[in-house]
Every structure is written in structure tokens, then in C-alpha cells.
């Protein structure tokens, strides 16, 4: 059977059905229904954060965040090493992404290069806790304070990662999450916003359902509400978060044993409790990556090039900026298959194929 980079976690079907039966009884299918509210409370408590709002997906979560913070136009400093949604949400909100290169240890935004990119038009910083590794949150907070900027973390990979004893998602004005089927914890489609301030939370709540309360039309809004069926999957999967992370750790440690020293790896911060969201490896060249891919593909094993291309190279950007480290890494990095059901034998097979294709 083919092995893909990930395999969506599925709870026992009876546990999902139990929630679906509740929907049949309540006849509430959407609009902040009881299952959604139950899930919001559970996630808020699990993360230990102030305000959590469950929305349709991780992309609309980013767009709502920009909108709720009142950012209309202007520049947002961001990282080129991420999934396209980080940049596209900035563009969709009619703002300009300004790319600051990444640092080579864990591929998060290089905080030493942020200040040089600030202009009078800069409104916010949107860094990414890429692969679940922590941005330098203290340095980013200091820069934001000094220059009066907002901080929105794209935390799509950071669910379950903890930094200095608290959720990595508790930093910044807003952190966003994705609960897409490919993510560590999923609700089929889904996303969320973690918000520090009660006013901003109220604003975001308003704009995610059309900007009106009853007949009172308060501000421009959109429909980013999530359904009870998605919340049901979220509740069923919620019970397995610990198991999911434990099994991902097992797989990751299996790769570590067989690949450490042979391929490049990110260096996690010492204060980080990692969530094992991804297993990225860096090859010595793009040719080596392609050689490894073609050998793995022959065995029906399909790793993914996360993230490629570097987002500063997107063809629809008005201006071309250069980010040499991100461009270099994105040509040589891939994520290996990682999901709870991946067996130790499969990990050994994948690692052996990789090792036999390394040039050194
Ligand atoms: C998955 C992802 C998103 C988008 O989330 P969706 O729920 O798929 O819309 C945003 N940013 C990053 C870094 C992601 O990996």
C-alpha cells in the first residue's frame, strides 16, 4: 500500500456517530451550536488560553485576524518559508507582504532582520511557528512594542507545542490554527483564532458571522462559521490528542535513530516541548532530494516538498524580494511520512532507501 506524507487520523466510527445522533436530535446544524460550543471550551482549556474561536479553516482565521485588528492596507512583515495561505491571506486583505528571511536553525523568521524591514506603512508582523518550532517570541514582542505593531502568529502547525511551560499559541495579539485533515489534530476542515484581548475577540466574533447582531448591522463581516458536523469530528478526535502526539514521537524517534547525522535537521529550542507535527529533513542539494524522491516513489512512498517554492518567489507578487536562506532551504527540504499508524518497519524501510541515496 502507498505511504503518503500523512494519513488523516480517524476516531472509531461509533464515537463520531454518537455526536451525529445528537445533531439529529437537536436539529441544530450550524450557527454556534451546542457541539461547537463544547469544542471551543475544550480546546480553550486544553491550550490554556484566554479566548478561542473555532472557524471554518486556517486561512479564513488569518484573514479574520487581520480584519479584526483593523488593519486595512499597509505592509505586513512575514516569512517566506510557509504554506501559501500565510502570504495569500495578507494579499486577500489588500495588504502588502514584506518578506524577511528565515534563520537557518529552525526556519522561523530571522528576528535580527525584522527592524530593517519596518517602514512607516508597516502595520503588523505575521511570523509562522513553522513545523511546530517556536519563533523567537520574546524578540518579536519587543520589536512590536517598540514600533507599535500588531503580531499575528500563523500557528497552523503549533497545536500541542508548548514553550516555557505554556502553549506556544498564547503569544502575540492573535494566533491562528488550522484543523485541516492533514494537520496533527483535525476537524476535517477547520481553524481557530486565539485572542488575547476581549475587545478584539468580540470584534472577531462579530465579523465571522456577517458583522450583524439581529437587525443591527455593526460592521463589514463575512461568513466564517463552522458546522456542527465538523465540531463533532473535532470532539471525537479530541480524546486522542495525547495518543496522536505519543505515536508521532515514536515515529520521529525512529527516524532520528536511523537518519541523525546523515541528513540536516532543525534544531529545536531548549525551552520547547515539541508536538512532532512534521519530520522535515534537509538534503545537501536539490539533486540529492530528487534522487531520494525517485527511489522512494518507486516503492510507492510519497514524501512532500514542504515548503516549496519560497513564498517571496510567488509569480503573482508585484515586487520580487530576495530571501536567499529561505530559497536555499526550500530547494533542499522535504517532510517524511509521519502519522500514528506508520509502523517501525515502514520507518526503517523509508530510512534505508534515503540512506542508500545520499551522495556522501
Ligand atoms: C495548513 C496551513 C494553513 C491553512 O490552513 P487551512 O485550514 O488549510 O486553510 C495556513 N498556514 C499554514 C502554515 C498551514 O500549514
mmCIF file of C-alpha atoms and ligand atoms in Angstrom:
data_model
loop_
_atom_site.group_PDB
_atom_site.id
_atom_site.type_symbol
_atom_site.label_atom_id
_atom_site.label_comp_id
_atom_site.label_asym_id
_atom_site.label_seq_id
_atom_site.Cartn_x
_atom_site.Cartn_y
_atom_site.Cartn_z
ATOM 1 C CA UNK A 1 0.000 0.000 0.000
ATOM 2 C CA UNK A 2 1.148 3.503 -0.779
ATOM 3 C CA UNK A 3 2.620 5.595 2.005
ATOM 4 C CA UNK A 4 1.841 9.286 1.832
ATOM 5 C CA UNK A 5 3.336 12.114 3.853
ATOM 6 C CA UNK A 6 0.353 11.950 6.168
ATOM 7 C CA UNK A 7 -2.767 9.922 6.817
ATOM 8 C CA UNK A 8 -5.715 11.629 8.472
ATOM 9 C CA UNK A 9 -6.487 10.337 11.940
ATOM 10 C CA UNK A 10 -9.941 8.739 12.207
ATOM 11 C CA UNK A 11 -11.651 8.041 15.519
ATOM 12 C CA UNK A 12 -13.701 4.842 15.943
ATOM 13 C CA UNK A 13 -16.802 5.492 13.821
ATOM 14 C CA UNK A 14 -19.145 4.767 16.754
ATOM 15 C CA UNK A 15 -17.657 7.694 18.657
ATOM 16 C CA UNK A 16 -18.339 10.048 15.756
ATOM 17 C CA UNK A 17 -21.861 8.634 15.361
ATOM 18 C CA UNK A 18 -22.617 9.342 18.996
ATOM 19 C CA UNK A 19 -22.181 13.061 18.280
ATOM 20 C CA UNK A 20 -24.032 12.876 14.954
ATOM 21 C CA UNK A 21 -27.039 11.384 16.751
ATOM 22 C CA UNK A 22 -27.045 14.466 18.970
ATOM 23 C CA UNK A 23 -27.280 16.648 15.856
ATOM 24 C CA UNK A 24 -30.251 14.604 14.626
ATOM 25 C CA UNK A 25 -31.945 15.259 17.963
ATOM 26 C CA UNK A 26 -31.086 18.943 18.327
ATOM 27 C CA UNK A 27 -31.704 19.811 14.646
ATOM 28 C CA UNK A 28 -29.026 22.449 15.090
ATOM 29 C CA UNK A 29 -26.640 22.048 12.170
ATOM 30 C CA UNK A 30 -24.607 25.239 12.419
ATOM 31 C CA UNK A 31 -24.617 28.811 13.866
ATOM 32 C CA UNK A 32 -22.684 28.327 17.106
ATOM 33 C CA UNK A 33 -24.489 25.122 18.036
ATOM 34 C CA UNK A 34 -24.005 23.087 21.204
ATOM 35 C CA UNK A 35 -21.262 20.794 19.832
ATOM 36 C CA UNK A 36 -19.282 23.737 18.542
ATOM 37 C CA UNK A 37 -19.509 25.488 21.882
ATOM 38 C CA UNK A 38 -18.455 22.323 23.674
ATOM 39 C CA UNK A 39 -15.445 22.001 21.384
ATOM 40 C CA UNK A 40 -14.485 25.657 21.828
ATOM 41 C CA UNK A 41 -14.441 25.238 25.599
ATOM 42 C CA UNK A 42 -12.432 22.016 25.400
ATOM 43 C CA UNK A 43 -9.796 23.497 23.119
ATOM 44 C CA UNK A 44 -9.595 26.709 25.130
ATOM 45 C CA UNK A 45 -8.973 24.684 28.303
ATOM 46 C CA UNK A 46 -6.553 22.299 26.613
ATOM 47 C CA UNK A 47 -4.452 25.193 25.341
ATOM 48 C CA UNK A 48 -4.905 27.246 28.486
ATOM 49 C CA UNK A 49 -5.634 30.420 26.515
ATOM 50 C CA UNK A 50 -7.964 33.335 27.111
ATOM 51 C CA UNK A 51 -10.238 33.425 24.083
ATOM 52 C CA UNK A 52 -10.563 30.770 21.421
ATOM 53 C CA UNK A 53 -12.874 30.925 18.423
ATOM 54 C CA UNK A 54 -13.445 27.998 16.117
ATOM 55 C CA UNK A 55 -13.861 28.965 12.448
ATOM 56 C CA UNK A 56 -14.083 27.329 9.027
ATOM 57 C CA UNK A 57 -10.407 26.944 8.214
ATOM 58 C CA UNK A 58 -6.916 28.201 8.968
ATOM 59 C CA UNK A 59 -6.854 30.586 6.029
ATOM 60 C CA UNK A 60 -10.009 32.480 6.956
ATOM 61 C CA UNK A 61 -8.637 32.548 10.525
ATOM 62 C CA UNK A 62 -5.671 34.583 9.255
ATOM 63 C CA UNK A 63 -7.908 36.898 7.231
ATOM 64 C CA UNK A 64 -10.317 37.436 10.127
ATOM 65 C CA UNK A 65 -7.345 38.259 12.349
ATOM 66 C CA UNK A 66 -6.105 40.976 10.017
ATOM 67 C CA UNK A 67 -9.641 42.363 9.721
ATOM 68 C CA UNK A 68 -10.403 42.200 13.462
ATOM 69 C CA UNK A 69 -7.225 44.126 14.259
ATOM 70 C CA UNK A 70 -8.446 46.912 11.982
ATOM 71 C CA UNK A 71 -5.580 46.574 9.532
ATOM 72 C CA UNK A 72 -6.782 47.988 6.232
ATOM 73 C CA UNK A 73 -3.974 48.208 3.720
ATOM 74 C CA UNK A 74 -0.343 48.806 4.560
ATOM 75 C CA UNK A 75 2.511 46.387 4.983
ATOM 76 C CA UNK A 76 2.677 43.180 6.971
ATOM 77 C CA UNK A 77 6.089 41.711 7.664
ATOM 78 C CA UNK A 78 6.064 37.961 7.200
ATOM 79 C CA UNK A 79 8.151 34.887 6.487
ATOM 80 C CA UNK A 80 8.708 33.405 3.042
ATOM 81 C CA UNK A 81 9.034 29.880 4.445
ATOM 82 C CA UNK A 82 5.481 28.691 4.963
ATOM 83 C CA UNK A 83 2.413 27.371 3.244
ATOM 84 C CA UNK A 84 0.986 29.756 0.635
ATOM 85 C CA UNK A 85 -2.001 30.663 2.857
ATOM 86 C CA UNK A 86 0.208 32.848 5.067
ATOM 87 C CA UNK A 87 1.005 35.152 2.159
ATOM 88 C CA UNK A 88 -2.297 34.810 0.301
ATOM 89 C CA UNK A 89 -4.313 35.898 3.340
ATOM 90 C CA UNK A 90 -2.255 39.103 3.519
ATOM 91 C CA UNK A 91 -2.802 39.777 -0.184
ATOM 92 C CA UNK A 92 -6.515 38.889 0.035
ATOM 93 C CA UNK A 93 -6.889 41.550 2.739
ATOM 94 C CA UNK A 94 -5.342 44.047 0.285
ATOM 95 C CA UNK A 95 -2.177 44.393 2.332
ATOM 96 C CA UNK A 96 1.381 44.064 1.106
ATOM 97 C CA UNK A 97 3.506 41.167 2.364
ATOM 98 C CA UNK A 98 7.069 42.229 3.142
ATOM 99 C CA UNK A 99 9.339 39.206 3.387
ATOM 100 C CA UNK A 100 12.039 38.883 5.997
ATOM 101 C CA UNK A 101 14.352 35.910 5.510
ATOM 102 C CA UNK A 102 14.442 32.974 7.917
ATOM 103 C CA UNK A 103 17.183 31.849 10.262
ATOM 104 C CA UNK A 104 18.783 28.532 9.346
ATOM 105 C CA UNK A 105 18.305 26.614 12.634
ATOM 106 C CA UNK A 106 14.543 26.164 12.724
ATOM 107 C CA UNK A 107 13.419 28.100 9.657
ATOM 108 C CA UNK A 108 11.397 30.726 11.531
ATOM 109 C CA UNK A 109 11.613 34.445 10.738
ATOM 110 C CA UNK A 110 15.057 35.929 11.481
ATOM 111 C CA UNK A 111 14.310 38.437 14.227
ATOM 112 C CA UNK A 112 17.602 40.228 13.601
ATOM 113 C CA UNK A 113 16.341 41.262 10.167
ATOM 114 C CA UNK A 114 12.853 42.464 11.106
ATOM 115 C CA UNK A 115 13.656 46.040 12.135
ATOM 116 C CA UNK A 116 15.383 46.818 8.838
ATOM 117 C CA UNK A 117 12.139 45.930 7.035
ATOM 118 C CA UNK A 118 9.920 48.268 9.065
ATOM 119 C CA UNK A 119 8.642 51.353 7.231
ATOM 120 C CA UNK A 120 6.002 53.991 8.106
ATOM 121 C CA UNK A 121 3.480 51.713 6.313
ATOM 122 C CA UNK A 122 4.188 48.670 8.479
ATOM 123 C CA UNK A 123 1.117 47.602 10.460
ATOM 124 C CA UNK A 124 1.877 44.129 11.728
ATOM 125 C CA UNK A 125 4.213 41.151 11.844
ATOM 126 C CA UNK A 126 2.929 37.727 10.797
ATOM 127 C CA UNK A 127 5.501 35.069 11.701
ATOM 128 C CA UNK A 128 4.923 31.304 11.477
ATOM 129 C CA UNK A 129 5.783 28.656 14.075
ATOM 130 C CA UNK A 130 6.822 26.529 11.159
ATOM 131 C CA UNK A 131 6.618 22.725 11.637
ATOM 132 C CA UNK A 132 5.637 23.437 15.257
ATOM 133 C CA UNK A 133 9.004 25.022 16.166
ATOM 134 C CA UNK A 134 8.882 28.258 18.117
ATOM 135 C CA UNK A 135 9.593 31.685 16.696
ATOM 136 C CA UNK A 136 11.695 33.921 18.922
ATOM 137 C CA UNK A 137 8.540 35.187 20.601
ATOM 138 C CA UNK A 138 10.330 37.398 23.133
ATOM 139 C CA UNK A 139 12.310 39.283 20.494
ATOM 140 C CA UNK A 140 9.235 39.667 18.299
ATOM 141 C CA UNK A 141 7.241 41.041 21.210
ATOM 142 C CA UNK A 142 9.968 43.582 21.992
ATOM 143 C CA UNK A 143 10.143 44.772 18.367
ATOM 144 C CA UNK A 144 6.348 45.019 18.131
ATOM 145 C CA UNK A 145 6.173 47.059 21.320
ATOM 146 C CA UNK A 146 8.952 49.398 20.258
ATOM 147 C CA UNK A 147 7.374 50.097 16.860
ATOM 148 C CA UNK A 148 3.729 49.840 17.887
ATOM 149 C CA UNK A 149 2.964 46.892 15.621
ATOM 150 C CA UNK A 150 0.435 44.097 15.897
ATOM 151 C CA UNK A 151 1.574 40.470 15.940
ATOM 152 C CA UNK A 152 -0.429 37.674 14.343
ATOM 153 C CA UNK A 153 1.176 34.238 14.594
ATOM 154 C CA UNK A 154 0.258 31.694 11.974
ATOM 155 C CA UNK A 155 0.192 28.782 14.399
ATOM 156 C CA UNK A 156 -1.266 26.255 11.948
ATOM 157 C CA UNK A 157 1.495 23.780 12.925
ATOM 158 C CA UNK A 158 1.777 24.650 16.593
ATOM 159 C CA UNK A 159 -1.179 22.831 18.179
ATOM 160 C CA UNK A 160 0.260 20.904 21.131
ATOM 161 C CA UNK A 161 3.670 22.644 21.120
ATOM 162 C CA UNK A 162 4.482 24.296 24.427
ATOM 163 C CA UNK A 163 7.099 26.936 25.095
ATOM 164 C CA UNK A 164 8.363 27.860 28.549
ATOM 165 C CA UNK A 165 5.552 25.889 30.139
ATOM 166 C CA UNK A 166 2.628 27.352 28.191
ATOM 167 C CA UNK A 167 1.031 26.887 24.808
ATOM 168 C CA UNK A 168 3.114 28.352 22.017
ATOM 169 C CA UNK A 169 -0.176 29.810 20.813
ATOM 170 C CA UNK A 170 -0.530 32.120 23.787
ATOM 171 C CA UNK A 171 1.898 34.690 22.343
ATOM 172 C CA UNK A 172 1.048 37.693 20.140
ATOM 173 C CA UNK A 173 -2.210 39.612 19.701
ATOM 174 C CA UNK A 174 -3.742 36.684 17.843
ATOM 175 C CA UNK A 175 -2.516 33.192 16.957
ATOM 176 C CA UNK A 176 -4.296 31.161 14.338
ATOM 177 C CA UNK A 177 -4.751 27.419 13.982
ATOM 178 C CA UNK A 178 -5.659 25.050 11.193
ATOM 179 C CA UNK A 179 -7.613 21.868 11.842
ATOM 180 C CA UNK A 180 -7.421 20.671 8.262
ATOM 181 C CA UNK A 181 -7.493 16.902 7.694
ATOM 182 C CA UNK A 182 -3.719 16.842 7.113
ATOM 183 C CA UNK A 183 -2.868 18.513 10.397
ATOM 184 C CA UNK A 184 -1.891 16.836 13.681
ATOM 185 C CA UNK A 185 -5.336 17.435 15.199
ATOM 186 C CA UNK A 186 -8.158 17.892 12.710
ATOM 187 C CA UNK A 187 -11.884 18.539 12.334
ATOM 188 C CA UNK A 188 -11.919 17.647 8.584
ATOM 189 C CA UNK A 189 -11.782 21.350 7.725
ATOM 190 C CA UNK A 190 -11.440 23.882 10.468
ATOM 191 C CA UNK A 191 -9.398 26.631 12.021
ATOM 192 C CA UNK A 192 -9.286 28.864 15.004
ATOM 193 C CA UNK A 193 -8.177 32.160 16.464
ATOM 194 C CA UNK A 194 -6.597 32.527 19.883
ATOM 195 C CA UNK A 195 -7.000 36.048 21.098
ATOM 196 C CA UNK A 196 -5.502 37.932 23.995
ATOM 197 C CA UNK A 197 -7.862 40.898 24.235
ATOM 198 C CA UNK A 198 -11.616 40.740 24.967
ATOM 199 C CA UNK A 199 -12.490 43.653 22.648
ATOM 200 C CA UNK A 200 -10.660 42.084 19.713
ATOM 201 C CA UNK A 201 -12.298 38.766 20.476
ATOM 202 C CA UNK A 202 -15.738 40.393 20.397
ATOM 203 C CA UNK A 203 -14.894 42.090 17.100
ATOM 204 C CA UNK A 204 -13.713 38.853 15.534
ATOM 205 C CA UNK A 205 -16.827 37.063 16.744
ATOM 206 C CA UNK A 206 -18.965 39.735 15.088
ATOM 207 C CA UNK A 207 -17.203 39.747 11.727
ATOM 208 C CA UNK A 208 -17.137 35.961 11.438
ATOM 209 C CA UNK A 209 -20.925 35.993 11.221
ATOM 210 C CA UNK A 210 -21.706 38.792 8.772
ATOM 211 C CA UNK A 211 -20.983 41.715 11.119
ATOM 212 C CA UNK A 212 -24.512 41.908 12.476
ATOM 213 C CA UNK A 213 -26.341 41.119 15.668
ATOM 214 C CA UNK A 214 -30.016 40.586 14.906
ATOM 215 C CA UNK A 215 -31.107 43.547 12.783
ATOM 216 C CA UNK A 216 -28.214 45.663 13.975
ATOM 217 C CA UNK A 217 -25.577 45.864 11.225
ATOM 218 C CA UNK A 218 -22.452 46.944 13.021
ATOM 219 C CA UNK A 219 -19.544 46.402 10.646
ATOM 220 C CA UNK A 220 -18.481 44.639 7.474
ATOM 221 C CA UNK A 221 -18.407 40.914 8.034
ATOM 222 C CA UNK A 222 -18.107 37.574 6.322
ATOM 223 C CA UNK A 223 -19.410 34.054 6.911
ATOM 224 C CA UNK A 224 -16.674 32.006 8.591
ATOM 225 C CA UNK A 225 -18.907 29.949 10.861
ATOM 226 C CA UNK A 226 -18.201 26.280 11.344
ATOM 227 C CA UNK A 227 -20.766 23.470 11.279
ATOM 228 C CA UNK A 228 -21.852 21.026 13.957
ATOM 229 C CA UNK A 229 -20.605 18.108 11.832
ATOM 230 C CA UNK A 230 -17.088 19.472 11.871
ATOM 231 C CA UNK A 231 -17.348 20.125 15.598
ATOM 232 C CA UNK A 232 -18.491 16.503 16.027
ATOM 233 C CA UNK A 233 -15.310 15.237 14.348
ATOM 234 C CA UNK A 234 -13.332 17.647 16.495
ATOM 235 C CA UNK A 235 -14.896 16.303 19.678
ATOM 236 C CA UNK A 236 -14.336 12.688 18.653
ATOM 237 C CA UNK A 237 -10.691 13.352 17.749
ATOM 238 C CA UNK A 238 -10.108 15.481 20.819
ATOM 239 C CA UNK A 239 -9.968 12.370 23.004
ATOM 240 C CA UNK A 240 -6.963 11.104 21.047
ATOM 241 C CA UNK A 241 -4.647 14.125 21.059
ATOM 242 C CA UNK A 242 -2.293 12.601 23.617
ATOM 243 C CA UNK A 243 -2.132 9.294 21.728
ATOM 244 C CA UNK A 244 -1.580 11.060 18.412
ATOM 245 C CA UNK A 245 1.354 13.059 19.770
ATOM 246 C CA UNK A 246 2.833 9.996 21.509
ATOM 247 C CA UNK A 247 2.742 7.932 18.304
ATOM 248 C CA UNK A 248 4.174 10.761 16.231
ATOM 249 C CA UNK A 249 7.001 10.993 18.743
ATOM 250 C CA UNK A 250 7.652 7.252 18.347
ATOM 251 C CA UNK A 251 7.871 7.596 14.562
ATOM 252 C CA UNK A 252 10.093 10.689 14.816
ATOM 253 C CA UNK A 253 12.473 8.969 17.217
ATOM 254 C CA UNK A 254 12.595 6.014 14.846
ATOM 255 C CA UNK A 255 13.745 8.310 12.048
ATOM 256 C CA UNK A 256 16.199 10.001 14.442
ATOM 257 C CA UNK A 257 17.896 6.693 15.166
ATOM 258 C CA UNK A 258 18.410 5.911 11.513
ATOM 259 C CA UNK A 259 18.963 9.330 9.977
ATOM 260 C CA UNK A 260 20.712 11.533 12.551
ATOM 261 C CA UNK A 261 23.945 12.850 11.131
ATOM 262 C CA UNK A 262 23.006 11.725 7.605
ATOM 263 C CA UNK A 263 20.513 14.477 6.765
ATOM 264 C CA UNK A 264 20.093 18.034 8.031
ATOM 265 C CA UNK A 265 17.527 18.614 10.771
ATOM 266 C CA UNK A 266 16.087 21.661 12.525
ATOM 267 C CA UNK A 267 17.443 22.447 15.963
ATOM 268 C CA UNK A 268 14.610 22.852 18.455
ATOM 269 C CA UNK A 269 14.802 25.490 21.173
ATOM 270 C CA UNK A 270 15.669 24.090 24.585
ATOM 271 C CA UNK A 271 12.501 25.502 26.163
ATOM 272 C CA UNK A 272 10.238 23.875 23.579
ATOM 273 C CA UNK A 273 8.021 20.871 24.266
ATOM 274 C CA UNK A 274 7.639 19.781 20.666
ATOM 275 C CA UNK A 275 4.400 18.435 19.162
ATOM 276 C CA UNK A 276 6.051 16.248 16.471
ATOM 277 C CA UNK A 277 3.850 17.808 13.810
ATOM 278 C CA UNK A 278 6.308 17.155 10.957
ATOM 279 C CA UNK A 279 9.589 15.405 10.231
ATOM 280 C CA UNK A 280 11.494 17.729 7.916
ATOM 281 C CA UNK A 281 14.874 16.677 6.539
ATOM 282 C CA UNK A 282 17.337 18.798 4.591
ATOM 283 C CA UNK A 283 19.368 17.250 1.821
ATOM 284 C CA UNK A 284 22.749 18.511 0.671
ATOM 285 C CA UNK A 285 21.355 19.542 -2.722
ATOM 286 C CA UNK A 286 18.158 19.591 -4.767
ATOM 287 C CA UNK A 287 19.627 16.820 -6.945
ATOM 288 C CA UNK A 288 20.017 14.628 -3.888
ATOM 289 C CA UNK A 289 16.431 15.370 -2.872
ATOM 290 C CA UNK A 290 15.208 14.386 -6.315
ATOM 291 C CA UNK A 291 17.280 11.214 -6.281
ATOM 292 C CA UNK A 292 15.793 10.226 -2.909
ATOM 293 C CA UNK A 293 12.271 11.081 -4.088
ATOM 294 C CA UNK A 294 12.537 8.990 -7.222
ATOM 295 C CA UNK A 295 13.763 5.961 -5.251
ATOM 296 C CA UNK A 296 11.015 6.369 -2.644
ATOM 297 C CA UNK A 297 8.346 6.918 -5.314
ATOM 298 C CA UNK A 298 9.344 3.631 -6.965
ATOM 299 C CA UNK A 299 8.296 1.949 -3.704
ATOM 300 C CA UNK A 300 5.079 3.999 -3.635
ATOM 301 C CA UNK A 301 6.356 6.193 -0.808
ATOM 302 C CA UNK A 302 5.489 9.851 -1.242
ATOM 303 C CA UNK A 303 7.173 12.447 0.963
ATOM 304 C CA UNK A 304 6.268 16.097 0.289
ATOM 305 C CA UNK A 305 8.289 19.180 -0.544
ATOM 306 C CA UNK A 306 7.275 21.420 2.377
ATOM 307 C CA UNK A 307 7.759 24.258 1.672
ATOM 308 C CA UNK A 308 8.494 24.876 -1.928
ATOM 309 C CA UNK A 309 8.736 27.371 -3.511
ATOM 310 C CA UNK A 310 9.841 30.062 -1.095
ATOM 311 C CA UNK A 311 6.834 32.422 -0.977
ATOM 312 C CA UNK A 312 8.822 35.505 -1.991
ATOM 313 C CA UNK A 313 9.045 33.798 -5.400
ATOM 314 C CA UNK A 314 5.268 33.526 -5.938
ATOM 315 C CA UNK A 315 4.562 34.561 -9.538
ATOM 316 C CA UNK A 316 1.681 36.908 -8.670
ATOM 317 C CA UNK A 317 3.643 39.189 -6.346
ATOM 318 C CA UNK A 318 4.159 42.724 -7.603
ATOM 319 C CA UNK A 319 7.682 43.063 -6.305
ATOM 320 C CA UNK A 320 10.415 40.476 -6.221
ATOM 321 C CA UNK A 321 12.352 40.382 -2.976
ATOM 322 C CA UNK A 322 15.283 38.113 -2.358
ATOM 323 C CA UNK A 323 15.403 35.756 0.641
ATOM 324 C CA UNK A 324 18.488 33.634 -0.009
ATOM 325 C CA UNK A 325 18.249 31.374 3.049
ATOM 326 C CA UNK A 326 14.591 30.523 2.537
ATOM 327 C CA UNK A 327 15.181 29.954 -1.188
ATOM 328 C CA UNK A 328 18.124 27.686 -0.493
ATOM 329 C CA UNK A 329 16.319 25.651 2.211
ATOM 330 C CA UNK A 330 13.116 25.341 0.205
ATOM 331 C CA UNK A 331 15.035 23.711 -2.660
ATOM 332 C CA UNK A 332 16.526 21.061 -0.358
ATOM 333 C CA UNK A 333 13.887 20.303 2.279
ATOM 334 C CA UNK A 334 11.183 17.646 2.422
ATOM 335 C CA UNK A 335 8.841 16.227 5.036
ATOM 336 C CA UNK A 336 8.913 12.477 5.553
ATOM 337 C CA UNK A 337 5.771 10.381 6.112
ATOM 338 C CA UNK A 338 4.606 10.874 9.699
ATOM 339 C CA UNK A 339 1.357 9.650 11.220
ATOM 340 C CA UNK A 340 0.357 7.438 14.165
ATOM 341 C CA UNK A 341 -0.188 4.254 12.148
ATOM 342 C CA UNK A 342 3.207 4.341 10.465
ATOM 343 C CA UNK A 343 5.000 1.217 11.698
ATOM 344 C CA UNK A 344 8.599 0.931 12.869
ATOM 345 C CA UNK A 345 9.230 -1.389 9.885
ATOM 346 C CA UNK A 346 7.970 1.251 7.475
ATOM 347 C CA UNK A 347 10.154 3.870 9.152
ATOM 348 C CA UNK A 348 13.144 1.530 8.768
ATOM 349 C CA UNK A 349 12.358 0.908 5.100
ATOM 350 C CA UNK A 350 11.966 4.628 4.316
ATOM 351 C CA UNK A 351 15.171 5.475 6.186
ATOM 352 C CA UNK A 352 17.139 2.739 4.421
ATOM 353 C CA UNK A 353 16.055 3.970 0.994
ATOM 354 C CA UNK A 354 17.032 7.511 1.942
ATOM 355 C CA UNK A 355 20.431 6.434 3.237
ATOM 356 C CA UNK A 356 21.228 4.433 0.137
ATOM 357 C CA UNK A 357 20.632 7.512 -1.997
ATOM 358 C CA UNK A 358 22.695 10.051 -0.089
ATOM 359 C CA UNK A 359 25.681 11.291 -2.000
ATOM 360 C CA UNK A 360 28.060 11.327 0.958
HETATM 361 C C1 LIG B 1 -2.468 24.441 6.604
HETATM 362 C C2 LIG B 1 -1.895 25.799 6.761
HETATM 363 C C3 LIG B 1 -2.673 26.961 6.639
HETATM 364 C C4 LIG B 1 -4.067 26.957 6.115
HETATM 365 O O1 LIG B 1 -4.965 26.232 6.833
HETATM 366 P P1 LIG B 1 -6.308 25.689 6.138
HETATM 367 O O2 LIG B 1 -7.073 25.188 7.317
HETATM 368 O O3 LIG B 1 -5.922 24.610 5.193
HETATM 369 O O4 LIG B 1 -6.966 26.840 5.463
HETATM 370 C C5 LIG B 1 -2.085 28.182 6.934
HETATM 371 N N1 LIG B 1 -0.797 28.273 7.275
HETATM 372 C C6 LIG B 1 -0.010 27.194 7.378
HETATM 373 C C7 LIG B 1 1.415 27.367 7.793
HETATM 374 C C8 LIG B 1 -0.520 25.922 7.087
HETATM 375 O O5 LIG B 1 0.281 24.850 7.129
#
